Structure formats: C-alpha cells, structure tokens
JSON list of C-alpha atoms in Angstrom, two decimals:
[
{"chain": "A", "resi": 1, "resn": "MET", "atom": "CA", "xyz": [126.12, 91.13, 120.18]},
{"chain": "A", "resi": 2, "resn": "SER", "atom": "CA", "xyz": [127.50, 93.81, 117.77]},
{"chain": "A", "resi": 3, "resn": "PRO", "atom": "CA", "xyz": [126.92, 97.47, 118.78]},
{"chain": "A", "resi": 4, "resn": "ARG", "atom": "CA", "xyz": [124.28, 98.18, 116.34]},
{"chain": "A", "resi": 5, "resn": "PRO", "atom": "CA", "xyz": [121.84, 95.33, 117.27]},
{"chain": "A", "resi": 6, "resn": "LEU", "atom": "CA", "xyz": [122.54, 96.04, 120.98]},
{"chain": "A", "resi": 7, "resn": "LEU", "atom": "CA", "xyz": [121.62, 99.82, 120.41]},
{"chain": "A", "resi": 8, "resn": "LEU", "atom": "CA", "xyz": [118.44, 98.90, 118.54]},
{"chain": "A", "resi": 9, "resn": "ALA", "atom": "CA", "xyz": [117.51, 96.46, 121.40]},
{"chain": "A", "resi": 10, "resn": "LEU", "atom": "CA", "xyz": [118.15, 99.24, 124.02]},
{"chain": "A", "resi": 11, "resn": "GLN", "atom": "CA", "xyz": [115.95, 101.60, 122.04]},
{"chain": "A", "resi": 12, "resn": "LEU", "atom": "CA", "xyz": [113.14, 99.21, 121.70]},
{"chain": "A", "resi": 13, "resn": "SER", "atom": "CA", "xyz": [113.25, 98.38, 125.42]},
{"chain": "A", "resi": 14, "resn": "ALA", "atom": "CA", "xyz": [113.14, 102.17, 126.30]},
{"chain": "A", "resi": 15, "resn": "CYS", "atom": "CA", "xyz": [110.11, 102.65, 124.02]},
{"chain": "A", "resi": 16, "resn": "ALA", "atom": "CA", "xyz": [108.28, 99.70, 125.65]},
{"chain": "A", "resi": 17, "resn": "ALA", "atom": "CA", "xyz": [109.07, 101.10, 129.16]},
{"chain": "A", "resi": 18, "resn": "LEU", "atom": "CA", "xyz": [107.79, 104.54, 128.15]},
{"chain": "A", "resi": 19, "resn": "ALA", "atom": "CA", "xyz": [104.50, 103.22, 126.74]},
{"chain": "A", "resi": 20, "resn": "ALA", "atom": "CA", "xyz": [103.71, 101.24, 129.83]},
{"chain": "A", "resi": 21, "resn": "ALA", "atom": "CA", "xyz": [104.46, 104.20, 132.13]},
{"chain": "A", "resi": 22, "resn": "LEU", "atom": "CA", "xyz": [102.17, 106.68, 130.47]},
{"chain": "A", "resi": 23, "resn": "ALA", "atom": "CA", "xyz": [98.78, 107.59, 132.03]},
{"chain": "A", "resi": 24, "resn": "PRO", "atom": "CA", "xyz": [95.68, 106.26, 130.04]},
{"chain": "A", "resi": 25, "resn": "ALA", "atom": "CA", "xyz": [94.78, 109.52, 128.33]},
{"chain": "A", "resi": 26, "resn": "ALA", "atom": "CA", "xyz": [98.38, 110.04, 127.43]},
{"chain": "A", "resi": 27, "resn": "ARG", "atom": "CA", "xyz": [98.71, 106.58, 125.82]},
{"chain": "A", "resi": 28, "resn": "GLU", "atom": "CA", "xyz": [95.83, 107.31, 123.58]},
{"chain": "A", "resi": 29, "resn": "ALA", "atom": "CA", "xyz": [97.34, 110.77, 122.65]},
{"chain": "A", "resi": 30, "resn": "ARG", "atom": "CA", "xyz": [100.62, 109.18, 122.02]},
{"chain": "A", "resi": 31, "resn": "ILE", "atom": "CA", "xyz": [99.02, 106.58, 119.70]},
{"chain": "A", "resi": 32, "resn": "VAL", "atom": "CA", "xyz": [97.38, 109.29, 117.64]},
{"chain": "A", "resi": 33, "resn": "GLU", "atom": "CA", "xyz": [100.76, 111.09, 117.49]},
{"chain": "A", "resi": 34, "resn": "LEU", "atom": "CA", "xyz": [102.57, 108.02, 116.24]},
{"chain": "A", "resi": 35, "resn": "LEU", "atom": "CA", "xyz": [100.05, 107.22, 113.57]},
{"chain": "A", "resi": 36, "resn": "GLY", "atom": "CA", "xyz": [99.93, 110.78, 112.39]},
{"chain": "A", "resi": 37, "resn": "LYS", "atom": "CA", "xyz": [103.11, 109.68, 110.45]},
{"chain": "A", "resi": 38, "resn": "GLY", "atom": "CA", "xyz": [101.04, 107.46, 108.25]},
{"chain": "A", "resi": 39, "resn": "ARG", "atom": "CA", "xyz": [99.13, 104.19, 108.27]},
{"chain": "A", "resi": 40, "resn": "VAL", "atom": "CA", "xyz": [102.05, 102.14, 106.84]},
{"chain": "A", "resi": 41, "resn": "GLY", "atom": "CA", "xyz": [105.80, 102.06, 106.99]},
{"chain": "A", "resi": 42, "resn": "LEU", "atom": "CA", "xyz": [106.28, 102.84, 110.71]},
{"chain": "A", "resi": 43, "resn": "PRO", "atom": "CA", "xyz": [109.78, 102.31, 111.91]},
{"chain": "A", "resi": 44, "resn": "GLN", "atom": "CA", "xyz": [110.39, 99.16, 114.00]},
{"chain": "A", "resi": 45, "resn": "SER", "atom": "CA", "xyz": [110.82, 101.24, 117.20]},
{"chain": "A", "resi": 46, "resn": "ASP", "atom": "CA", "xyz": [107.37, 102.90, 116.67]},
{"chain": "A", "resi": 47, "resn": "GLU", "atom": "CA", "xyz": [105.74, 99.52, 115.95]},
{"chain": "A", "resi": 48, "resn": "VAL", "atom": "CA", "xyz": [107.12, 98.10, 119.24]},
{"chain": "A", "resi": 49, "resn": "GLU", "atom": "CA", "xyz": [105.90, 101.31, 121.12]},
{"chain": "A", "resi": 50, "resn": "LEU", "atom": "CA", "xyz": [102.55, 101.18, 119.50]},
{"chain": "A", "resi": 51, "resn": "ASP", "atom": "CA", "xyz": [102.11, 97.46, 120.41]},
{"chain": "A", "resi": 52, "resn": "GLU", "atom": "CA", "xyz": [102.85, 98.30, 124.15]},
{"chain": "A", "resi": 53, "resn": "LEU", "atom": "CA", "xyz": [100.55, 101.32, 124.04]},
{"chain": "A", "resi": 54, "resn": "VAL", "atom": "CA", "xyz": [97.70, 99.29, 122.66]},
{"chain": "A", "resi": 55, "resn": "ALA", "atom": "CA", "xyz": [98.38, 96.40, 125.17]},
{"chain": "A", "resi": 56, "resn": "ASN", "atom": "CA", "xyz": [98.14, 98.88, 128.13]},
{"chain": "A", "resi": 57, "resn": "LEU", "atom": "CA", "xyz": [94.97, 100.76, 127.06]},
{"chain": "A", "resi": 58, "resn": "GLU", "atom": "CA", "xyz": [92.20, 100.70, 129.62]},
{"chain": "A", "resi": 59, "resn": "GLY", "atom": "CA", "xyz": [88.89, 101.98, 128.57]},
{"chain": "A", "resi": 60, "resn": "GLN", "atom": "CA", "xyz": [85.12, 101.77, 128.96]},
{"chain": "A", "resi": 61, "resn": "LYS", "atom": "CA", "xyz": [83.11, 98.78, 128.42]},
{"chain": "A", "resi": 62, "resn": "PRO", "atom": "CA", "xyz": [82.07, 98.72, 124.80]},
{"chain": "A", "resi": 63, "resn": "THR", "atom": "CA", "xyz": [78.45, 99.57, 124.16]},
{"chain": "A", "resi": 64, "resn": "ILE", "atom": "CA", "xyz": [76.36, 99.80, 121.11]},
{"chain": "A", "resi": 65, "resn": "ALA", "atom": "CA", "xyz": [76.43, 103.64, 121.34]},
{"chain": "A", "resi": 66, "resn": "SER", "atom": "CA", "xyz": [80.22, 103.70, 121.70]},
{"chain": "A", "resi": 67, "resn": "VAL", "atom": "CA", "xyz": [80.95, 101.64, 118.59]},
{"chain": "A", "resi": 68, "resn": "ARG", "atom": "CA", "xyz": [78.39, 103.49, 116.33]},
{"chain": "A", "resi": 69, "resn": "GLY", "atom": "CA", "xyz": [79.76, 106.28, 113.98]},
{"chain": "A", "resi": 70, "resn": "ASP", "atom": "CA", "xyz": [81.97, 107.20, 111.22]},
{"chain": "A", "resi": 71, "resn": "TRP", "atom": "CA", "xyz": [85.57, 106.04, 111.76]},
{"chain": "A", "resi": 72, "resn": "ASP", "atom": "CA", "xyz": [88.86, 106.65, 109.91]},
{"chain": "A", "resi": 73, "resn": "LEU", "atom": "CA", "xyz": [91.23, 103.70, 109.84]},
{"chain": "A", "resi": 74, "resn": "LEU", "atom": "CA", "xyz": [94.60, 104.86, 111.33]},
{"chain": "A", "resi": 75, "resn": "TYR", "atom": "CA", "xyz": [96.45, 101.47, 111.40]},
{"chain": "A", "resi": 76, "resn": "THR", "atom": "CA", "xyz": [96.33, 97.85, 110.79]},
{"chain": "A", "resi": 77, "resn": "SER", "atom": "CA", "xyz": [98.77, 95.31, 112.08]},
{"chain": "A", "resi": 78, "resn": "LYS", "atom": "CA", "xyz": [100.83, 93.39, 109.54]},
{"chain": "A", "resi": 79, "resn": "SER", "atom": "CA", "xyz": [100.89, 89.71, 108.81]},
{"chain": "A", "resi": 80, "resn": "GLU", "atom": "CA", "xyz": [103.05, 87.70, 106.42]},
{"chain": "A", "resi": 81, "resn": "PHE", "atom": "CA", "xyz": [101.73, 86.04, 103.29]},
{"chain": "A", "resi": 82, "resn": "ASP", "atom": "CA", "xyz": [101.20, 82.32, 104.03]},
{"chain": "A", "resi": 83, "resn": "PRO", "atom": "CA", "xyz": [101.22, 80.23, 100.75]},
{"chain": "A", "resi": 84, "resn": "ALA", "atom": "CA", "xyz": [99.47, 77.44, 102.68]},
{"chain": "A", "resi": 85, "resn": "ASN", "atom": "CA", "xyz": [96.61, 79.81, 103.39]},
{"chain": "A", "resi": 86, "resn": "PRO", "atom": "CA", "xyz": [96.45, 82.39, 100.47]},
{"chain": "A", "resi": 87, "resn": "LEU", "atom": "CA", "xyz": [93.11, 83.63, 101.50]},
{"chain": "A", "resi": 88, "resn": "GLY", "atom": "CA", "xyz": [94.26, 84.22, 105.07]},
{"chain": "A", "resi": 89, "resn": "ARG", "atom": "CA", "xyz": [93.58, 82.09, 108.20]},
{"chain": "A", "resi": 90, "resn": "ARG", "atom": "CA", "xyz": [90.99, 82.74, 110.92]},
{"chain": "A", "resi": 91, "resn": "VAL", "atom": "CA", "xyz": [91.99, 82.99, 114.61]},
{"chain": "A", "resi": 92, "resn": "ASP", "atom": "CA", "xyz": [89.64, 80.32, 115.76]},
{"chain": "A", "resi": 93, "resn": "GLY", "atom": "CA", "xyz": [90.90, 77.72, 113.13]},
{"chain": "A", "resi": 94, "resn": "THR", "atom": "CA", "xyz": [87.66, 77.69, 111.19]},
{"chain": "A", "resi": 95, "resn": "ALA", "atom": "CA", "xyz": [87.92, 77.54, 107.46]},
{"chain": "A", "resi": 96, "resn": "PRO", "atom": "CA", "xyz": [84.61, 77.83, 105.64]},
{"chain": "A", "resi": 97, "resn": "GLY", "atom": "CA", "xyz": [84.12, 77.53, 101.76]},
{"chain": "A", "resi": 98, "resn": "ILE", "atom": "CA", "xyz": [87.21, 77.91, 99.50]},
{"chain": "A", "resi": 99, "resn": "GLU", "atom": "CA", "xyz": [89.40, 78.47, 102.65]},
{"chain": "A", "resi": 100, "resn": "LYS", "atom": "CA", "xyz": [88.58, 74.88, 103.66]},
{"chain": "A", "resi": 101, "resn": "ILE", "atom": "CA", "xyz": [90.24, 73.54, 100.52]},
{"chain": "A", "resi": 102, "resn": "PHE", "atom": "CA", "xyz": [93.50, 75.22, 101.32]},
{"chain": "A", "resi": 103, "resn": "ASP", "atom": "CA", "xyz": [93.27, 74.30, 104.89]},
{"chain": "A", "resi": 104, "resn": "VAL", "atom": "CA", "xyz": [92.89, 70.58, 104.11]},
{"chain": "A", "resi": 105, "resn": "ALA", "atom": "CA", "xyz": [95.52, 70.52, 101.32]},
{"chain": "A", "resi": 106, "resn": "PHE", "atom": "CA", "xyz": [98.12, 72.48, 103.28]},
{"chain": "A", "resi": 107, "resn": "SER", "atom": "CA", "xyz": [97.28, 71.68, 106.94]},
{"chain": "A", "resi": 108, "resn": "GLN", "atom": "CA", "xyz": [100.08, 72.75, 109.30]},
{"chain": "A", "resi": 109, "resn": "ALA", "atom": "CA", "xyz": [100.69, 71.88, 112.92]},
{"chain": "A", "resi": 110, "resn": "GLU", "atom": "CA", "xyz": [101.30, 75.48, 114.07]},
{"chain": "A", "resi": 111, "resn": "ALA", "atom": "CA", "xyz": [99.46, 77.56, 111.52]},
{"chain": "A", "resi": 112, "resn": "VAL", "atom": "CA", "xyz": [99.09, 81.20, 112.53]},
{"chain": "A", "resi": 113, "resn": "ALA", "atom": "CA", "xyz": [96.34, 83.72, 111.76]},
{"chain": "A", "resi": 114, "resn": "SER", "atom": "CA", "xyz": [96.91, 85.92, 108.76]},
{"chain": "A", "resi": 115, "resn": "SER", "atom": "CA", "xyz": [94.85, 88.54, 106.86]},
{"chain": "A", "resi": 116, "resn": "SER", "atom": "CA", "xyz": [93.71, 88.10, 103.22]},
{"chain": "A", "resi": 117, "resn": "PRO", "atom": "CA", "xyz": [95.93, 89.33, 100.39]},
{"chain": "A", "resi": 118, "resn": "ILE", "atom": "CA", "xyz": [93.20, 91.96, 99.39]},
{"chain": "A", "resi": 119, "resn": "GLN", "atom": "CA", "xyz": [93.16, 93.35, 102.95]},
{"chain": "A", "resi": 120, "resn": "ARG", "atom": "CA", "xyz": [97.05, 93.59, 103.02]},
{"chain": "A", "resi": 121, "resn": "PHE", "atom": "CA", "xyz": [97.03, 95.28, 99.57]},
{"chain": "A", "resi": 122, "resn": "VAL", "atom": "CA", "xyz": [94.35, 97.85, 100.34]},
{"chain": "A", "resi": 123, "resn": "THR", "atom": "CA", "xyz": [95.53, 98.78, 103.80]},
{"chain": "A", "resi": 124, "resn": "GLY", "atom": "CA", "xyz": [99.06, 98.98, 102.58]},
{"chain": "A", "resi": 125, "resn": "LEU", "atom": "CA", "xyz": [98.23, 101.84, 100.09]},
{"chain": "A", "resi": 126, "resn": "GLU", "atom": "CA", "xyz": [99.13, 105.23, 101.56]},
{"chain": "A", "resi": 127, "resn": "SER", "atom": "CA", "xyz": [97.38, 106.98, 98.63]},
{"chain": "A", "resi": 128, "resn": "VAL", "atom": "CA", "xyz": [93.75, 105.89, 99.76]},
{"chain": "A", "resi": 129, "resn": "GLU", "atom": "CA", "xyz": [91.62, 106.89, 102.88]},
{"chain": "A", "resi": 130, "resn": "ILE", "atom": "CA", "xyz": [89.78, 104.02, 104.52]},
{"chain": "A", "resi": 131, "resn": "ARG", "atom": "CA", "xyz": [86.63, 104.64, 106.59]},
{"chain": "A", "resi": 132, "resn": "GLN", "atom": "CA", "xyz": [84.21, 102.32, 108.49]},
{"chain": "A", "resi": 133, "resn": "VAL", "atom": "CA", "xyz": [80.69, 103.51, 109.18]},
{"chain": "A", "resi": 134, "resn": "VAL", "atom": "CA", "xyz": [78.92, 101.48, 111.80]},
{"chain": "A", "resi": 135, "resn": "GLU", "atom": "CA", "xyz": [75.10, 102.09, 111.94]},
{"chain": "A", "resi": 136, "resn": "LEU", "atom": "CA", "xyz": [73.29, 100.09, 114.63]},
{"chain": "A", "resi": 137, "resn": "ASP", "atom": "CA", "xyz": [69.83, 100.29, 116.08]},
{"chain": "A", "resi": 138, "resn": "ASP", "atom": "CA", "xyz": [69.18, 100.15, 119.95]},
{"chain": "A", "resi": 139, "resn": "ALA", "atom": "CA", "xyz": [69.04, 96.41, 119.66]},
{"chain": "A", "resi": 140, "resn": "GLY", "atom": "CA", "xyz": [72.60, 96.31, 118.09]},
{"chain": "A", "resi": 141, "resn": "ARG", "atom": "CA", "xyz": [71.53, 95.38, 114.57]},
{"chain": "A", "resi": 142, "resn": "GLY", "atom": "CA", "xyz": [72.40, 97.38, 111.44]},
{"chain": "A", "resi": 143, "resn": "ARG", "atom": "CA", "xyz": [75.15, 97.90, 108.86]},
{"chain": "A", "resi": 144, "resn": "VAL", "atom": "CA", "xyz": [78.85, 98.01, 108.76]},
{"chain": "A", "resi": 145, "resn": "ASP", "atom": "CA", "xyz": [80.12, 99.70, 105.62]},
{"chain": "A", "resi": 146, "resn": "GLN", "atom": "CA", "xyz": [83.76, 100.06, 104.47]},
{"chain": "A", "resi": 147, "resn": "TYR", "atom": "CA", "xyz": [84.79, 102.93, 102.12]},
{"chain": "A", "resi": 148, "resn": "VAL", "atom": "CA", "xyz": [88.05, 102.99, 100.35]},
{"chain": "A", "resi": 149, "resn": "GLU", "atom": "CA", "xyz": [88.38, 106.56, 98.87]},
{"chain": "A", "resi": 150, "resn": "ALA", "atom": "CA", "xyz": [91.00, 107.47, 96.26]},
{"chain": "A", "resi": 151, "resn": "GLY", "atom": "CA", "xyz": [90.15, 111.18, 96.09]},
{"chain": "A", "resi": 152, "resn": "GLU", "atom": "CA", "xyz": [86.67, 112.70, 95.65]},
{"chain": "A", "resi": 153, "resn": "ASN", "atom": "CA", "xyz": [85.82, 110.82, 92.53]},
{"chain": "A", "resi": 154, "resn": "VAL", "atom": "CA", "xyz": [86.76, 107.21, 93.15]},
{"chain": "A", "resi": 155, "resn": "VAL", "atom": "CA", "xyz": [85.15, 105.28, 96.06]},
{"chain": "A", "resi": 156, "resn": "PHE", "atom": "CA", "xyz": [84.92, 101.56, 96.61]},
{"chain": "A", "resi": 157, "resn": "ARG", "atom": "CA", "xyz": [82.16, 100.52, 99.01]},
{"chain": "A", "resi": 158, "resn": "LEU", "atom": "CA", "xyz": [82.06, 97.07, 100.77]},
{"chain": "A", "resi": 159, "resn": "SER", "atom": "CA", "xyz": [78.85, 96.81, 102.77]},
{"chain": "A", "resi": 160, "resn": "ALA", "atom": "CA", "xyz": [77.74, 94.31, 105.22]},
{"chain": "A", "resi": 161, "resn": "SER", "atom": "CA", "xyz": [74.86, 93.60, 107.64]},
{"chain": "A", "resi": 162, "resn": "GLY", "atom": "CA", "xyz": [76.00, 93.72, 111.26]},
{"chain": "A", "resi": 163, "resn": "SER", "atom": "CA", "xyz": [75.17, 93.06, 114.83]},
{"chain": "A", "resi": 164, "resn": "PHE", "atom": "CA", "xyz": [76.92, 94.05, 118.08]},
{"chain": "A", "resi": 165, "resn": "ASP", "atom": "CA", "xyz": [76.92, 91.98, 121.35]},
{"chain": "A", "resi": 166, "resn": "GLU", "atom": "CA", "xyz": [77.57, 94.19, 124.35]},
{"chain": "A", "resi": 167, "resn": "ALA", "atom": "CA", "xyz": [78.33, 91.23, 126.60]},
{"chain": "A", "resi": 168, "resn": "THR", "atom": "CA", "xyz": [81.32, 90.19, 124.42]},
{"chain": "A", "resi": 169, "resn": "GLY", "atom": "CA", "xyz": [82.10, 93.51, 122.64]},
{"chain": "A", "resi": 170, "resn": "ARG", "atom": "CA", "xyz": [81.98, 91.60, 119.32]},
{"chain": "A", "resi": 171, "resn": "LEU", "atom": "CA", "xyz": [80.78, 93.17, 116.13]},
{"chain": "A", "resi": 172, "resn": "ASP", "atom": "CA", "xyz": [79.71, 90.42, 113.75]},
{"chain": "A", "resi": 173, "resn": "PHE", "atom": "CA", "xyz": [79.33, 91.18, 110.07]},
{"chain": "A", "resi": 174, "resn": "THR", "atom": "CA", "xyz": [78.32, 89.49, 106.74]},
{"chain": "A", "resi": 175, "resn": "PHE", "atom": "CA", "xyz": [79.12, 91.21, 103.44]},
{"chain": "A", "resi": 176, "resn": "ASP", "atom": "CA", "xyz": [76.26, 91.30, 101.03]},
{"chain": "A", "resi": 177, "resn": "ASP", "atom": "CA", "xyz": [76.96, 94.13, 98.65]},
{"chain": "A", "resi": 178, "resn": "ALA", "atom": "CA", "xyz": [79.94, 95.99, 97.05]},
{"chain": "A", "resi": 179, "resn": "TYR", "atom": "CA", "xyz": [80.53, 98.41, 94.26]},
{"chain": "A", "resi": 180, "resn": "LEU", "atom": "CA", "xyz": [82.91, 100.96, 92.86]},
{"chain": "A", "resi": 181, "resn": "THR", "atom": "CA", "xyz": [81.81, 104.54, 92.06]},
{"chain": "A", "resi": 182, "resn": "ALA", "atom": "CA", "xyz": [84.16, 106.28, 89.66]},
{"chain": "A", "resi": 183, "resn": "PHE", "atom": "CA", "xyz": [83.42, 109.78, 88.27]},
{"chain": "A", "resi": 184, "resn": "GLY", "atom": "CA", "xyz": [79.66, 109.21, 88.62]},
{"chain": "A", "resi": 185, "resn": "LEU", "atom": "CA", "xyz": [79.53, 105.74, 87.27]},
{"chain": "A", "resi": 186, "resn": "ARG", "atom": "CA", "xyz": [78.61, 102.85, 89.56]},
{"chain": "A", "resi": 187, "resn": "ILE", "atom": "CA", "xyz": [80.35, 99.59, 88.84]},
{"chain": "A", "resi": 188, "resn": "PRO", "atom": "CA", "xyz": [79.13, 96.49, 90.54]},
{"chain": "A", "resi": 189, "resn": "TYR", "atom": "CA", "xyz": [81.64, 94.27, 92.43]},
{"chain": "A", "resi": 190, "resn": "PRO", "atom": "CA", "xyz": [81.24, 90.72, 90.73]},
{"chain": "A", "resi": 191, "resn": "VAL", "atom": "CA", "xyz": [81.29, 88.61, 93.98]},
{"chain": "A", "resi": 192, "resn": "PRO", "atom": "CA", "xyz": [78.23, 86.42, 94.80]},
{"chain": "A", "resi": 193, "resn": "PHE", "atom": "CA", "xyz": [78.18, 87.05, 98.45]},
{"chain": "A", "resi": 194, "resn": "ARG", "atom": "CA", "xyz": [75.09, 84.91, 99.00]},
{"chain": "A", "resi": 195, "resn": "LEU", "atom": "CA", "xyz": [76.81, 81.94, 97.65]},
{"chain": "A", "resi": 196, "resn": "LEU", "atom": "CA", "xyz": [79.86, 82.26, 99.87]},
{"chain": "A", "resi": 197, "resn": "GLY", "atom": "CA", "xyz": [77.99, 81.51, 103.01]},
{"chain": "A", "resi": 198, "resn": "ASP", "atom": "CA", "xyz": [80.10, 81.74, 106.16]},
{"chain": "A", "resi": 199, "resn": "GLU", "atom": "CA", "xyz": [83.05, 82.79, 103.99]},
{"chain": "A", "resi": 200, "resn": "ALA", "atom": "CA", "xyz": [81.47, 86.27, 103.60]},
{"chain": "A", "resi": 201, "resn": "SER", "atom": "CA", "xyz": [81.20, 86.64, 107.42]},
{"chain": "A", "resi": 202, "resn": "GLY", "atom": "CA", "xyz": [83.66, 87.80, 110.02]},
{"chain": "A", "resi": 203, "resn": "TYR", "atom": "CA", "xyz": [83.88, 89.75, 113.31]},
{"chain": "A", "resi": 204, "resn": "LEU", "atom": "CA", "xyz": [85.72, 92.44, 115.06]},
{"chain": "A", "resi": 205, "resn": "ASP", "atom": "CA", "xyz": [86.40, 92.08, 118.85]},
{"chain": "A", "resi": 206, "resn": "THR", "atom": "CA", "xyz": [86.44, 95.59, 120.49]},
{"chain": "A", "resi": 207, "resn": "ARG", "atom": "CA", "xyz": [89.60, 95.80, 122.58]},
{"chain": "A", "resi": 208, "resn": "TYR", "atom": "CA", "xyz": [89.27, 99.45, 123.52]},
{"chain": "A", "resi": 209, "resn": "VAL", "atom": "CA", "xyz": [86.87, 102.30, 122.78]},
{"chain": "A", "resi": 210, "resn": "SER", "atom": "CA", "xyz": [86.69, 105.91, 123.83]},
{"chain": "A", "resi": 211, "resn": "ASP", "atom": "CA", "xyz": [84.95, 108.89, 122.56]},
{"chain": "A", "resi": 212, "resn": "THR", "atom": "CA", "xyz": [87.66, 109.37, 119.89]},
{"chain": "A", "resi": 213, "resn": "LEU", "atom": "CA", "xyz": [89.52, 105.99, 119.45]},
{"chain": "A", "resi": 214, "resn": "ARG", "atom": "CA", "xyz": [88.67, 102.39, 118.79]},
{"chain": "A", "resi": 215, "resn": "VAL", "atom": "CA", "xyz": [90.91, 99.30, 118.77]},
{"chain": "A", "resi": 216, "resn": "SER", "atom": "CA", "xyz": [89.50, 96.17, 117.36]},
{"chain": "A", "resi": 217, "resn": "ARG", "atom": "CA", "xyz": [90.95, 92.67, 116.47]},
{"chain": "A", "resi": 218, "resn": "GLY", "atom": "CA", "xyz": [89.48, 90.92, 113.56]},
{"chain": "A", "resi": 219, "resn": "ASN", "atom": "CA", "xyz": [88.71, 87.20, 112.91]},
{"chain": "A", "resi": 220, "resn": "LYS", "atom": "CA", "xyz": [91.96, 86.79, 111.12]},
{"chain": "A", "resi": 221, "resn": "GLY", "atom": "CA", "xyz": [94.06, 88.30, 113.80]},
{"chain": "A", "resi": 222, "resn": "THR", "atom": "CA", "xyz": [94.56, 91.71, 112.47]},
{"chain": "A", "resi": 223, "resn": "THR", "atom": "CA", "xyz": [94.48, 94.65, 114.86]},
{"chain": "A", "resi": 224, "resn": "PHE", "atom": "CA", "xyz": [92.68, 97.75, 113.66]},
{"chain": "A", "resi": 225, "resn": "ILE", "atom": "CA", "xyz": [93.06, 101.25, 115.22]},
{"chain": "A", "resi": 226, "resn": "LEU", "atom": "CA", "xyz": [90.35, 103.68, 114.15]},
{"chain": "A", "resi": 227, "resn": "ARG", "atom": "CA", "xyz": [89.68, 107.39, 115.11]},
{"chain": "A", "resi": 228, "resn": "ARG", "atom": "CA", "xyz": [86.09, 108.78, 115.14]},
{"chain": "A", "resi": 229, "resn": "ARG", "atom": "CA", "xyz": [85.44, 111.55, 112.64]}
]
C-alpha cells in the first residue's frame, strides 16, 4: 500500500476508535460539532467518524412526546443513483405504483436501497434550510410536515398525515398535500397524491432520540439526523 492510502486508513481507524470511546453525551455533542460544518460535503474522515458515533448512540425509548416538535435537518446519508431504480428503492423490497414497473423491468439479484432523486437533490443544497414539524396527539396520530426554506420569501411545504407507534419507534406517513409559497403567492404542487396510493407513503424508524437530537432511518435506507429547534 502506498503511503497516502495507508495514512488515510490510519486516520479513519483513529476516528472510528475515538467515536466508540466517547461517553453518550459526548457522542451527541461531537455529532452536532461535526455537522456544524454543513449538511453536505463532509470529508471522508468525518463521514466515517459520524457513522461510528451514530452506531454507538444509546438513548431513551422513543415516545410520542419525544418525537413531537419542530426539527432542523442537520444531515442525510448519501446513496448512489441507481439507473435500475430511478425513483429509489425501499429497504423492505416493496415497490408500489410506478416503482413496481422499474423493479420488474430491471430486477437485480442484489439490489440495494436508495433514496429518490428529488430527495438527493434537495438535501444536497447547502443554500436551503430543511425542517420537519411533527404534530401528534396523545394517540400518536397527526401530521408530519416538511419545509424547504430558501430565505424568508420562498418556502416549499410537503405535508403528510402521520402516526407513531411507540412499540416499534416507527413514524408512518402518507403525503396528501404540497405547495410552494413565493413572495406571498401560493403555487400548488401538481402531484395527485390520492391516486398514488402506497407510493405516497413511507416511514421513519427512530434509532435515537433525546431532548435535542433525533436519528431516524427512512424506508429507502436514508439516515436522517435532526436537531430540535
């Protein structure tokens, strides 16, 4: 092995060891510190350390109360574009609606989960702020709204009905409304959610939650790290 790859391997190994050795509170603080550098474009060594930190987080059991609130998206894991699954591929292998057409036409023996191109595009923009507002009643039913904010005057809202299961820590959602507000004008998003059926639905499994931080994994394999406002 040449000196440069060897040095990088040693650096990555040291980052992983440090992440595993930190106390629980320090792990969360270190995650926030790393992600203070920005939602995208982290150096490879930081990505490796972040993965180790997230893997070693130990928190409280997710409850309805703990996932409620207004959350800022700090980070999403990356996935490569899969031409055989241009709309993304779900973790459980299901493929409703249009996704099924691609799944049948380009079936693969070892297909991997991947996010949708729209998700990759939006979360890859440093110039926007992304929020998730979870409003649930005491039975765990309510709304899950996503806001993509490009300054004060341009906001895209993607709204969904939602329900949370405390036994599994899963937040299920079904999109049913979306619109763009730009300089006082409301522009509808031309997607017939009701006709999409299961294709408009998804879930977020809560892997970790505290008073300030939440880590979830979506139905297409993406890890989301959010901080409470």
